[in-house]
XYZ file of C-alpha atoms in Angstrom:
606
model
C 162.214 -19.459 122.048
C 160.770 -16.507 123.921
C 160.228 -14.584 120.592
C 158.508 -17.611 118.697
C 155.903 -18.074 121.859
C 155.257 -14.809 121.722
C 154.810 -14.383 117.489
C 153.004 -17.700 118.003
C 150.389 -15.974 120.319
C 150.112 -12.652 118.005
C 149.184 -14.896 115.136
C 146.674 -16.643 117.014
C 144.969 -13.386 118.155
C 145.004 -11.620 115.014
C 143.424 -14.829 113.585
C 141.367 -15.575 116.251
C 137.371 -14.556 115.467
C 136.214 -11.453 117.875
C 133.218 -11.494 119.565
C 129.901 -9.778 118.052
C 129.964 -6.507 118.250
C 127.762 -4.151 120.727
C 125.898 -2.511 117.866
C 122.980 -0.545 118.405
C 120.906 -0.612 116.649
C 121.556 -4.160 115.257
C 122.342 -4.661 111.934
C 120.259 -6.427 109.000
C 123.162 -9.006 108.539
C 126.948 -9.513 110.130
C 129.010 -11.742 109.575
C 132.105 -11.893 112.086
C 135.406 -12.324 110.728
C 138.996 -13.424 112.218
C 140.923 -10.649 113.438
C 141.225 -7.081 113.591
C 142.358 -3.607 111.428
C 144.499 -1.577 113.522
C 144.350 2.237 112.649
C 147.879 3.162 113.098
C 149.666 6.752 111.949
C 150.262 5.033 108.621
C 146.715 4.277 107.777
C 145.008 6.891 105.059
C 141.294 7.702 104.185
C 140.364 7.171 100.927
C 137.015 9.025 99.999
C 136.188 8.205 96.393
C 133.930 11.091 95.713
C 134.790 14.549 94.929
C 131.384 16.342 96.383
C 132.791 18.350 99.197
C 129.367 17.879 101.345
C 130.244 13.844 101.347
C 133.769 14.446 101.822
C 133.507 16.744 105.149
C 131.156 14.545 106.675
C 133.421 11.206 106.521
C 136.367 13.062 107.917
C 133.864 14.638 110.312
C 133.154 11.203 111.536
C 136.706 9.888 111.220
C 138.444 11.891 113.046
C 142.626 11.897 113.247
C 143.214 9.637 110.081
C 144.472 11.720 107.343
C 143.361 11.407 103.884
C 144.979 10.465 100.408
C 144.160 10.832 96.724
C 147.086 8.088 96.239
C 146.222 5.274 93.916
C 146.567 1.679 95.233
C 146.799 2.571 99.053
C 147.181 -0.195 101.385
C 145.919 -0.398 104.897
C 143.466 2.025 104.233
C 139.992 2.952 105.119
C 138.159 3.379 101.754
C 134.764 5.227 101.359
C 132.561 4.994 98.783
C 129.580 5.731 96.433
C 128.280 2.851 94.479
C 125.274 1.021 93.652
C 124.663 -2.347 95.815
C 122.116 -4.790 94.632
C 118.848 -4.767 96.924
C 120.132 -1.928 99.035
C 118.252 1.169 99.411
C 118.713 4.891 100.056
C 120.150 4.574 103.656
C 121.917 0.954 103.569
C 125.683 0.135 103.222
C 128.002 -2.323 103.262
C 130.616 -2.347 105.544
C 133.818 -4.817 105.564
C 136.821 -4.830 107.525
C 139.581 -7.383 107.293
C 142.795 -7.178 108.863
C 144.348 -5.663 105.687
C 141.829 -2.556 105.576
C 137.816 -1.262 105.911
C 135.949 -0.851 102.959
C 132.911 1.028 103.337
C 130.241 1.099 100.373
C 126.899 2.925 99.988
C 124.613 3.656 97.211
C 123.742 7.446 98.435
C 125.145 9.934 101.359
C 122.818 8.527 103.574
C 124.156 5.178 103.415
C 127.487 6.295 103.832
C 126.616 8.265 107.018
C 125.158 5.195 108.404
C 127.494 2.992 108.134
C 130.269 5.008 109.834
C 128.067 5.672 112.462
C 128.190 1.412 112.608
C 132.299 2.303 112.573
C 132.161 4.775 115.049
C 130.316 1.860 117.086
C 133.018 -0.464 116.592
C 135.595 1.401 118.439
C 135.510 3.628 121.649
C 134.437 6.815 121.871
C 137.599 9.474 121.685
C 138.540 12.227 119.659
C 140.542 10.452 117.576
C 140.579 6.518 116.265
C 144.326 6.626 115.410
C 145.362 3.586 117.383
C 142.064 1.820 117.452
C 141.670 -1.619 116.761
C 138.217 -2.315 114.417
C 137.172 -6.517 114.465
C 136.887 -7.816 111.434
C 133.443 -8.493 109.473
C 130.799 -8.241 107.418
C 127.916 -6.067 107.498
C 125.034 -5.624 104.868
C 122.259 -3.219 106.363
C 119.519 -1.358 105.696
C 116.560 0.094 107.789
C 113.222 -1.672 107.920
C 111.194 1.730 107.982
C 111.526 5.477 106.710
C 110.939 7.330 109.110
C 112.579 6.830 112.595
C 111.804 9.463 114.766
C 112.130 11.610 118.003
C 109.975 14.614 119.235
C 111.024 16.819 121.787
C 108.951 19.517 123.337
C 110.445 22.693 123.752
C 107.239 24.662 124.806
C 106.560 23.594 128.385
C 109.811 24.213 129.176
C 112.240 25.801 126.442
C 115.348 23.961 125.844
C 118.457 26.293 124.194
C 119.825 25.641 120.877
C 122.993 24.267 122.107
C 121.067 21.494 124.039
C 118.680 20.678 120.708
C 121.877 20.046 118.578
C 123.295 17.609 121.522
C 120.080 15.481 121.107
C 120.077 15.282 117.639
C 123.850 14.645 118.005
C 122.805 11.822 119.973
C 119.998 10.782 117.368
C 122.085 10.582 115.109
C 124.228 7.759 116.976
C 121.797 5.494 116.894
C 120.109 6.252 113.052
C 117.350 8.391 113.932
C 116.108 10.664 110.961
C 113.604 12.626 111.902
C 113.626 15.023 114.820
C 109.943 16.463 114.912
C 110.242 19.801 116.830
C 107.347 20.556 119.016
C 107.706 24.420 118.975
C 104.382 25.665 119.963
C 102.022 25.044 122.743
C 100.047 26.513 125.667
C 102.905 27.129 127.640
C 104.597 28.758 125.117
C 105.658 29.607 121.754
C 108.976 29.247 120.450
C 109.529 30.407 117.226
C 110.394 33.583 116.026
C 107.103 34.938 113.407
C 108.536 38.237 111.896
C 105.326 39.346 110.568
C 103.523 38.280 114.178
C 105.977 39.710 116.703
C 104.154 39.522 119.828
C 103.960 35.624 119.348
C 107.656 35.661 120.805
C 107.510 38.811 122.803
C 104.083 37.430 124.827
C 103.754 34.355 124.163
C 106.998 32.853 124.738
C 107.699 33.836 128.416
C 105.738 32.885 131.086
C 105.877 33.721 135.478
C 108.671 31.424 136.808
C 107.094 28.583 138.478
C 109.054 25.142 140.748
C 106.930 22.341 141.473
C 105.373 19.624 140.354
C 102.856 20.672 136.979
C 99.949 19.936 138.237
C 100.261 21.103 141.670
C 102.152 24.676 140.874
C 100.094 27.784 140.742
C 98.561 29.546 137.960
C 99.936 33.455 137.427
C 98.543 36.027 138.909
C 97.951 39.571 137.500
C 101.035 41.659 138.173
C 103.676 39.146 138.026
C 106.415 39.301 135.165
C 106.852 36.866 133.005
C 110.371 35.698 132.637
C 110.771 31.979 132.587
C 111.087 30.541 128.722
C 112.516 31.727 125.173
C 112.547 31.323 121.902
C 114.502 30.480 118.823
C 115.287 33.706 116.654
C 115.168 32.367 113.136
C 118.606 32.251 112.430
C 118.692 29.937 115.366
C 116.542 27.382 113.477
C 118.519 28.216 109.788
C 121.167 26.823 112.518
C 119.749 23.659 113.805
C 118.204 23.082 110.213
C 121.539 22.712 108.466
C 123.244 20.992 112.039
C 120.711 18.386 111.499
C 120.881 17.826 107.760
C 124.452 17.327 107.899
C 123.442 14.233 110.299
C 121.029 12.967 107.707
C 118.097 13.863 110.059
C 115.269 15.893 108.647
C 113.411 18.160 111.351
C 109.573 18.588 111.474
C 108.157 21.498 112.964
C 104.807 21.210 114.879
C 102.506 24.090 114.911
C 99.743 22.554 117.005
C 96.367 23.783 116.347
C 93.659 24.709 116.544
C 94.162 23.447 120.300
C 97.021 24.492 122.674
C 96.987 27.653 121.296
C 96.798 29.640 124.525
C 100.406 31.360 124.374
C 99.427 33.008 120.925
C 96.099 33.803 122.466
C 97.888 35.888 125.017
C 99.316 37.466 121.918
C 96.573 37.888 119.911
C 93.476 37.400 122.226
C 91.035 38.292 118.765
C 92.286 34.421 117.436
C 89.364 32.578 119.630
C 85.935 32.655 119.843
C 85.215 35.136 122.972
C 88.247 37.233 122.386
C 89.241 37.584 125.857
C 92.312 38.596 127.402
C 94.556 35.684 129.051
C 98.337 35.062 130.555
C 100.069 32.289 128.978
C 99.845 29.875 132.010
C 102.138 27.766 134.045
C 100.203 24.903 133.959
C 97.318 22.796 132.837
C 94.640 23.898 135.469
C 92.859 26.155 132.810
C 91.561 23.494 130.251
C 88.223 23.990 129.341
C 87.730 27.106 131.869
C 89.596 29.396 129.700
C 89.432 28.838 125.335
C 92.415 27.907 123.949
C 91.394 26.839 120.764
C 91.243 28.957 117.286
C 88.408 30.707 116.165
C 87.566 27.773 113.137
C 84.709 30.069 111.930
C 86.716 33.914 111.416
C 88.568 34.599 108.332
C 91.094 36.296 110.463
C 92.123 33.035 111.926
C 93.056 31.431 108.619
C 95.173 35.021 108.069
C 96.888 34.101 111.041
C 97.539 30.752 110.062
C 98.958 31.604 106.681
C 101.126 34.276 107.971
C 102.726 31.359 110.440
C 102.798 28.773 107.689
C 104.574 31.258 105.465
C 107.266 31.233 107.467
C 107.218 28.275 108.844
C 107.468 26.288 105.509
C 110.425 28.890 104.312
C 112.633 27.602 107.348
C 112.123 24.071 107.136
C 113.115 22.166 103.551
C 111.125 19.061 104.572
C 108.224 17.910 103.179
C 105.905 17.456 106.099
C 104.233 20.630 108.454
C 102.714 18.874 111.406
C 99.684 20.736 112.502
C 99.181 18.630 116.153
C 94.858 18.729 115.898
C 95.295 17.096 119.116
C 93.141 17.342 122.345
C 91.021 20.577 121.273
C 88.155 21.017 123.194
C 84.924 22.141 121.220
C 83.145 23.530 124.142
C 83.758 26.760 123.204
C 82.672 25.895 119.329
C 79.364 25.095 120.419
C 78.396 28.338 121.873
C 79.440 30.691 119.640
C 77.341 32.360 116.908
C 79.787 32.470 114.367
C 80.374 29.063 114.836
C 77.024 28.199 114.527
C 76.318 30.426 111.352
C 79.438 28.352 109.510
C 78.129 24.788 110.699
C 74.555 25.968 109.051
C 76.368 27.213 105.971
C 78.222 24.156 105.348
C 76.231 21.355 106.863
C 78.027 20.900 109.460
C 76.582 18.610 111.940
C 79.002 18.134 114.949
C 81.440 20.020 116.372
C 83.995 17.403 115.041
C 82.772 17.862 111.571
C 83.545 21.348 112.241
C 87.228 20.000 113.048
C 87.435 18.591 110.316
C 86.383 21.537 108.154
C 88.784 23.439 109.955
C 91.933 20.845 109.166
C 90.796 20.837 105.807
C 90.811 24.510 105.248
C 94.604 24.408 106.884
C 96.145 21.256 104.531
C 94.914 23.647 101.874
C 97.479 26.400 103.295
C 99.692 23.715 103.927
C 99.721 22.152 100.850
C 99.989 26.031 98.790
C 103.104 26.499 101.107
C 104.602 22.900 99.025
C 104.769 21.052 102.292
C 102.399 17.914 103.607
C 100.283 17.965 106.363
C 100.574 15.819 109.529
C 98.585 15.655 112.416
C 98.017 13.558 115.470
C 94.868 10.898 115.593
C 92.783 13.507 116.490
C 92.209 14.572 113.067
C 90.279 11.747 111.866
C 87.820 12.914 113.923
C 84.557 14.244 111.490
C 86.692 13.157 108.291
C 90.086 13.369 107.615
C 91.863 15.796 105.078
C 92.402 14.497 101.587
C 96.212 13.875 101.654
C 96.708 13.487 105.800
C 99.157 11.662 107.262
C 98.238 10.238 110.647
C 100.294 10.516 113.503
C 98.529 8.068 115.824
C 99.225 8.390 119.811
C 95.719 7.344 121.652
C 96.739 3.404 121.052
C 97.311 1.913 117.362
C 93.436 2.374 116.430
C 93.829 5.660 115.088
C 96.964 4.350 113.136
C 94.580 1.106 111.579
C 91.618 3.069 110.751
C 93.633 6.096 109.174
C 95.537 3.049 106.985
C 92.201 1.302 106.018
C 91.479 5.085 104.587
C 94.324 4.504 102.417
C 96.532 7.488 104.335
C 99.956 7.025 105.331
C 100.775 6.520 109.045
C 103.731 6.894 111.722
C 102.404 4.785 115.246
C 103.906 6.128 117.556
C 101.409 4.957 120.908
C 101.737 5.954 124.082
C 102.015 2.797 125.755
C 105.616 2.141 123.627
C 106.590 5.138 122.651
C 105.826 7.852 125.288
C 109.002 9.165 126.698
C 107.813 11.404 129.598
C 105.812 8.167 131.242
C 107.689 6.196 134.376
C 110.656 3.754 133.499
C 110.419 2.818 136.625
C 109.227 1.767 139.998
C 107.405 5.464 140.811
C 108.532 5.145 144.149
C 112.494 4.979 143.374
C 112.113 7.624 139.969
C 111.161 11.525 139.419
C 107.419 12.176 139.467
C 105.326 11.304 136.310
C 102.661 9.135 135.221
C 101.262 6.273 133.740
C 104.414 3.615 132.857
C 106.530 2.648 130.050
C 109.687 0.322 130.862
C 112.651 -0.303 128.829
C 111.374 -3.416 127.995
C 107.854 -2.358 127.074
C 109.120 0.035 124.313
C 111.408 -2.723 122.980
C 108.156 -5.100 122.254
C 106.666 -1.902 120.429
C 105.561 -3.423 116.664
C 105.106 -0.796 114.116
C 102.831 -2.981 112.033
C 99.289 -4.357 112.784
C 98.463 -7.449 111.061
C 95.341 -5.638 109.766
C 96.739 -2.986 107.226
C 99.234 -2.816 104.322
C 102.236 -2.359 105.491
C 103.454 -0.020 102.839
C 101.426 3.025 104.577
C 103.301 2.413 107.971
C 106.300 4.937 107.855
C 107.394 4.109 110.604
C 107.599 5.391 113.982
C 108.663 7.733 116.828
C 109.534 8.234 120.270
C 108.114 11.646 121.806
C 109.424 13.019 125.169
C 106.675 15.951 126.547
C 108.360 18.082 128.789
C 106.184 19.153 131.891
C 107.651 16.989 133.964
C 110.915 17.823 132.271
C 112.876 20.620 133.208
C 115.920 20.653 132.402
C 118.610 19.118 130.161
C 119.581 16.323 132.213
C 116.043 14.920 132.632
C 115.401 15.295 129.213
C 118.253 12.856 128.567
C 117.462 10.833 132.240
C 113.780 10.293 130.050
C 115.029 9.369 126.990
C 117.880 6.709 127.048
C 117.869 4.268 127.029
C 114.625 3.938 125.997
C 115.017 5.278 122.304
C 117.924 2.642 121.821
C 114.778 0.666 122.067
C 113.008 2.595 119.409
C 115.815 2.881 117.616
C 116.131 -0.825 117.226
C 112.596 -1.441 116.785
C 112.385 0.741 113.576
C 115.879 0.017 112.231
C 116.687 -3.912 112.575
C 114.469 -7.088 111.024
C 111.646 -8.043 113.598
C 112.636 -11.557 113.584
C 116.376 -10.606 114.919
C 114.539 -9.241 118.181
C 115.790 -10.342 121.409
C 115.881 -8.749 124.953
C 118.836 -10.593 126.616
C 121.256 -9.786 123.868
C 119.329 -6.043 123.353
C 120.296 -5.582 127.287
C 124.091 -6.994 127.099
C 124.430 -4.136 123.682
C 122.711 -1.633 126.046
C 124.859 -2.124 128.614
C 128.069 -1.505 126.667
C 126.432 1.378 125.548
C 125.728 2.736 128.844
C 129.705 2.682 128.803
C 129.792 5.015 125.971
C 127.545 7.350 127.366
C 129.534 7.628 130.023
C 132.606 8.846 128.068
C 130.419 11.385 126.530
C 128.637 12.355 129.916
C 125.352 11.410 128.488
C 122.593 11.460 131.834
C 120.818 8.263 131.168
C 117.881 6.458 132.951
C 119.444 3.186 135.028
C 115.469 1.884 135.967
C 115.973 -1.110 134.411
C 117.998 -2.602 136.742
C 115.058 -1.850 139.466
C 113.122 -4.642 140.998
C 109.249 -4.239 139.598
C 106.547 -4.569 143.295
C 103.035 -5.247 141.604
C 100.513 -5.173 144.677
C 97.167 -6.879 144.376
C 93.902 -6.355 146.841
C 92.312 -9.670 147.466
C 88.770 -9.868 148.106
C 89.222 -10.837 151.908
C 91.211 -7.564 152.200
C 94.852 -9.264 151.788
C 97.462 -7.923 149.969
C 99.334 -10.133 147.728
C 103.130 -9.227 146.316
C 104.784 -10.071 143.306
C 108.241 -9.154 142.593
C 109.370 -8.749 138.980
C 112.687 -7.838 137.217
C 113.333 -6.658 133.463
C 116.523 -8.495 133.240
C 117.152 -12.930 133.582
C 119.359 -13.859 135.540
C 118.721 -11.500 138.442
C 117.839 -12.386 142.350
C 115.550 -10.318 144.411
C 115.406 -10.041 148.184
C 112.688 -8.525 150.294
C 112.063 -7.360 154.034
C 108.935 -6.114 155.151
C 109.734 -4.728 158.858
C 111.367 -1.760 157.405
C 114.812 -3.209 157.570
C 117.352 -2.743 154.569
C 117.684 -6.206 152.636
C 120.901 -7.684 151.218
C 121.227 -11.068 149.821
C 120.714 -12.615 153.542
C 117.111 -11.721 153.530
C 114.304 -13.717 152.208
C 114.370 -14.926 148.571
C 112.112 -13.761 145.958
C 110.072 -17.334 144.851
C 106.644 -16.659 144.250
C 103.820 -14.249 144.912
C 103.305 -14.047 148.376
C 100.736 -12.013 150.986
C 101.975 -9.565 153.085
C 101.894 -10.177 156.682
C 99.209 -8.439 159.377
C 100.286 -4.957 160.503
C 103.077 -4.491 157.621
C 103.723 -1.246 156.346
C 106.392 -1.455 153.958
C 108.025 -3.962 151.194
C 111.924 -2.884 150.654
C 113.571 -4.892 147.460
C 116.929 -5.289 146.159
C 118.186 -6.830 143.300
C 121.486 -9.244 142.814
C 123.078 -10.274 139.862
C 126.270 -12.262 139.794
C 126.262 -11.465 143.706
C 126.221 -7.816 143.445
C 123.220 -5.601 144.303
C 122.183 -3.673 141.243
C 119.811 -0.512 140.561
C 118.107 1.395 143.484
C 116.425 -0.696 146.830
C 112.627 0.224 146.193
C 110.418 0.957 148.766
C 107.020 0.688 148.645
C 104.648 1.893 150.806
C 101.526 -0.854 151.870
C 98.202 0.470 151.007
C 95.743 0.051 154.082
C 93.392 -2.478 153.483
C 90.430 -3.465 155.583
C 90.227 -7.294 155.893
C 86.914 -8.709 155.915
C 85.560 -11.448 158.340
C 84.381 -14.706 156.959
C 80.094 -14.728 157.440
């Protein structure tokens, strides 16, 4: 009797339906099945492809099952190249029943997708033999192109090991493009063998601790030690890491602004030729020139000699040239300047931009690469064959579109990695604010273009508030499983409360692989608002439902016996201080925040 219970109640499982699966980003379609695949020492891999490149990376992602070239295998995990009706480059279909996985894909991209989907399914270990996988259905494909992350390495330099761990992580969650931010004012990070002072001046910089905009600027005498660089073997590296991982890199070269670490090089590259230290900080813009010389010949040497190189160590198809934030003051005082404007009708000094971006696709373009540049570049007419990379907002994005040029949004407000998560009070210093759930209601698409010219999308983490490996991860999860999302799965398929319970799990996962991400969302939100009678009024949010906030303001610690969180309410006379906790299934969650009372002057009544 004891045996038939217990057969009775192994059948049932095994032919029970699981629940959903914590997949991030979500899949186009899934259909759940009834019970599970069990990867036992029996099972084989079955790649049905003899290219060795397709064949390394399924085993790379399978790790522990051994393969066969046996015909007819049973409980098997087949892989496979093959043409699937309405599928593009980077779908697959995936389907697991309790008698074996069958993964199908019309290219290698496909196929790496959809065992990163596998590799989802089970928990993360070094080896799957033993692992159960629930049965289903899966038919996906991405919604855009080009799903991206940029990290910058120039304010502070981050080592080749830690570059292949994020792109490692990218490639988790079906990121394919990792744009490389390699040169800026606080340094330059790629190794130019025909402009070898780039790396040996402008890469390094004095050592500096503080906040960025507080810390001081160097001083003559000091020795600059803090930074690095990447020799370029160390990018041939990185390069072929991240094409294994189906993720093409873009490198930026940002000019003809935030050029002040190759000015320190080569000081002849601006317009007054003078002298500088690559600096620490941001103090020095528009005191000191730190844009390119648009008007001297030996600027667009420079720039070839960089591009050269540049375009030899990157297979891509896109150079991204920044164009962002350069200040013109400089422009409009100098005589060469003004003799080229004269020559070539040039009326503003963003005209002269624009001259100079042209004159740089046309280097870009003799190198076989594309040209990208930030919104910037529309400024005074944009380059023939430009793609937009628009930051400031989505305007730059829509009126770049309207042009007829292609477009990746990737605005600040969404997509900004460096901003707050957070209540500032409770989280690292930064600015501005971008929460979890903010860069999950990021739409790629205005209603007002054609939606063939948006590429898609990106999230980009700046760095000088970022020093250091763990707060470059702290910044970016898990806000680009947002991002992710938003750029992989069908807009109507959005939803925050199931997004958070798939985050969650993932947060799980991260743990295992000792991943440092951001936990702000479970922080309760204070917005403060100045009445006209000098009053303060309160109102407590929170990102997730379902969650109970509690408040004292006598500078007590709250727990769930404190006052209840109903409705916007004014703080009393004389307090200094709101404390908040959240509760959620009767445990606190997230940090208490404490937020300091502005002091407001009430006004009498006339």
């Amino acid at each position: 009797m004891y045996k038939l219970i217990t057969l009775l109640l192994i059948t049932l499982t095994a032919s029970a339906q699981m629940p959903i699966p914590a997949l991030i980003p979500a899949p186009q379609t899934l259909e759940p099945g009834k019970g599970t695949f069990v990867i036992t020492a029996q099972t084989r891999l079955a790649i049905l492809t003899p290219v060795a490149d397709i064949r390394r990376m399924v085993i790379d992602n399978l790790p522990g099952i051994p393969t066969s070239d046996a015909p007819k295998l049973t409980k098997a995990i087949t892989v496979r190249l093959a043409p699937i009706a309405g599928v593009g480059p980077e779908g697959y279909d995936l389907v697991v029943t309790h008698a074996g996985i069958t993964l199908t894909a019309p290219q290698a991209a496909g196929l790496f997708y959809g065992l990163q989907t596998m590799r989802q399914l089970m928990p993360v270990a070094k080896t799957f033999r033993g692992q159960s996988v629930p049965a289903l259905h899966i038919r996906d494909q991405p919604r855009f192109g080009w799903r991206g992350l940029m990290l910058d390495v120039s304010r502070h330099f981050f080592d080749k090991a830690f570059v292949k761990r994020y792109i490692d992580q990218m490639a988790q969650y079906k990121f394919n493009v990792f744009h490389w931010h390699l040169t800026d004012d606080q340094g330059w990070r790629i190794q130019i063998n025909s402009l070898p002072k780039l790396t040996e001046v402008g890469a390094w910089r004095v050592p500096r601790t503080g906040s960025w905009n507080e810390i001081e600027s160097p001083q003559a005498g000091e020795v600059p030690s803090y930074g690095g660089f990447y020799t370029q073997d160390d990018i041939r590296e990185v390069v072929q890491y991240a094409q294994q991982r189906n993720i093409t890199i873009v490198p930026e070269i940002d000019m003809p602004g935030h050029m002040m670490a190759a000015i320190a090089a080569y000081p002849g590259l601006t317009c007054g030729k003078k002298q500088v230290l690559v600096p620490t900080n941001g103090k020095f813009y528009k005191l000191e020139d730190n844009t390119l010389n648009p008007c001297s010949y030996g600027t667009y040497l420079f720039i070839d000699k960089v591009l050269t190189e540049v375009a030899k160590l990157f297979p891509g198809p896109y150079i991204h040239i920044g164009g962002d934030e350069a200040y013109k003051g400089f422009w409009a005082t100098c005589e060469e300047c003004k003799t080229t404007m004269t020559v070539n009708n040039l009326k503003t000094v963003e005209e002269l931009q624009s001259y100079f971006i042209r004159r740089v696709e046309k280097i870009v373009q003799s190198k076989g690469k594309k040209l990208i540049g930030w919104d910037e570049i529309l400024e005074g007419g944009l380059a023939p064959n430009a793609t937009v990379m628009s930051w400031r907002g989505m305007k730059g994005g829509i009126e770049a579109a309207k042009q007829g040029h292609p477009v990746i949004m990737t605005p600040a407000q969404f997509c900004y990695l460096d901003l707050y998560q957070g209540e500032p009070s409770a989280e690292p210093s930064t600015y501005s604010m971008a929460r979890l759930s903010t860069s999950y209601s990021f739409e790629p698409v205005p209603d007002s273009v054609r939606a063939d010219l948006i590429l898609g999308g990106q999230g980009n983490l700046w760095t000088e508030s970022v020093p250091n490996n763990r707060h470059a991860e702290y910044m970016t999860w898990p806000r680009a499983f947002a991002i992710a999302e938003v750029l992989w799965s069908p807009k109507n398929q959005r939803n925050w409360p199931d997004f958070m319970k798939r985050v969650e799990a993932h947060f799980k996962r991260f743990d295992t692989q000792e991943v440092n991400y951001a936990l702000s969302v479970y922080n309760p939100i204070v917005t403060l608002k100045k009445h006209p009678m000098g009053m303060m009024e309160v109102t407590l949010g929170h990102e997730l439902p379902d969650t109970y906030l509690y408040y004292s303001v006598d500078n007590t610690v709250p727990d769930d016996h404190f006052p209840l969180y109903t409705q916007p309410f004014q703080m009393p006379k004389g307090a200094e201080r709101i404390k908040v906790i959240a509760y959620r299934n009767g445990k606190p969650i997230g940090k208490m925040v404490d937020v300091i009372i502005p002091k407001v002057v009430e006004k009498k009544v006339q």
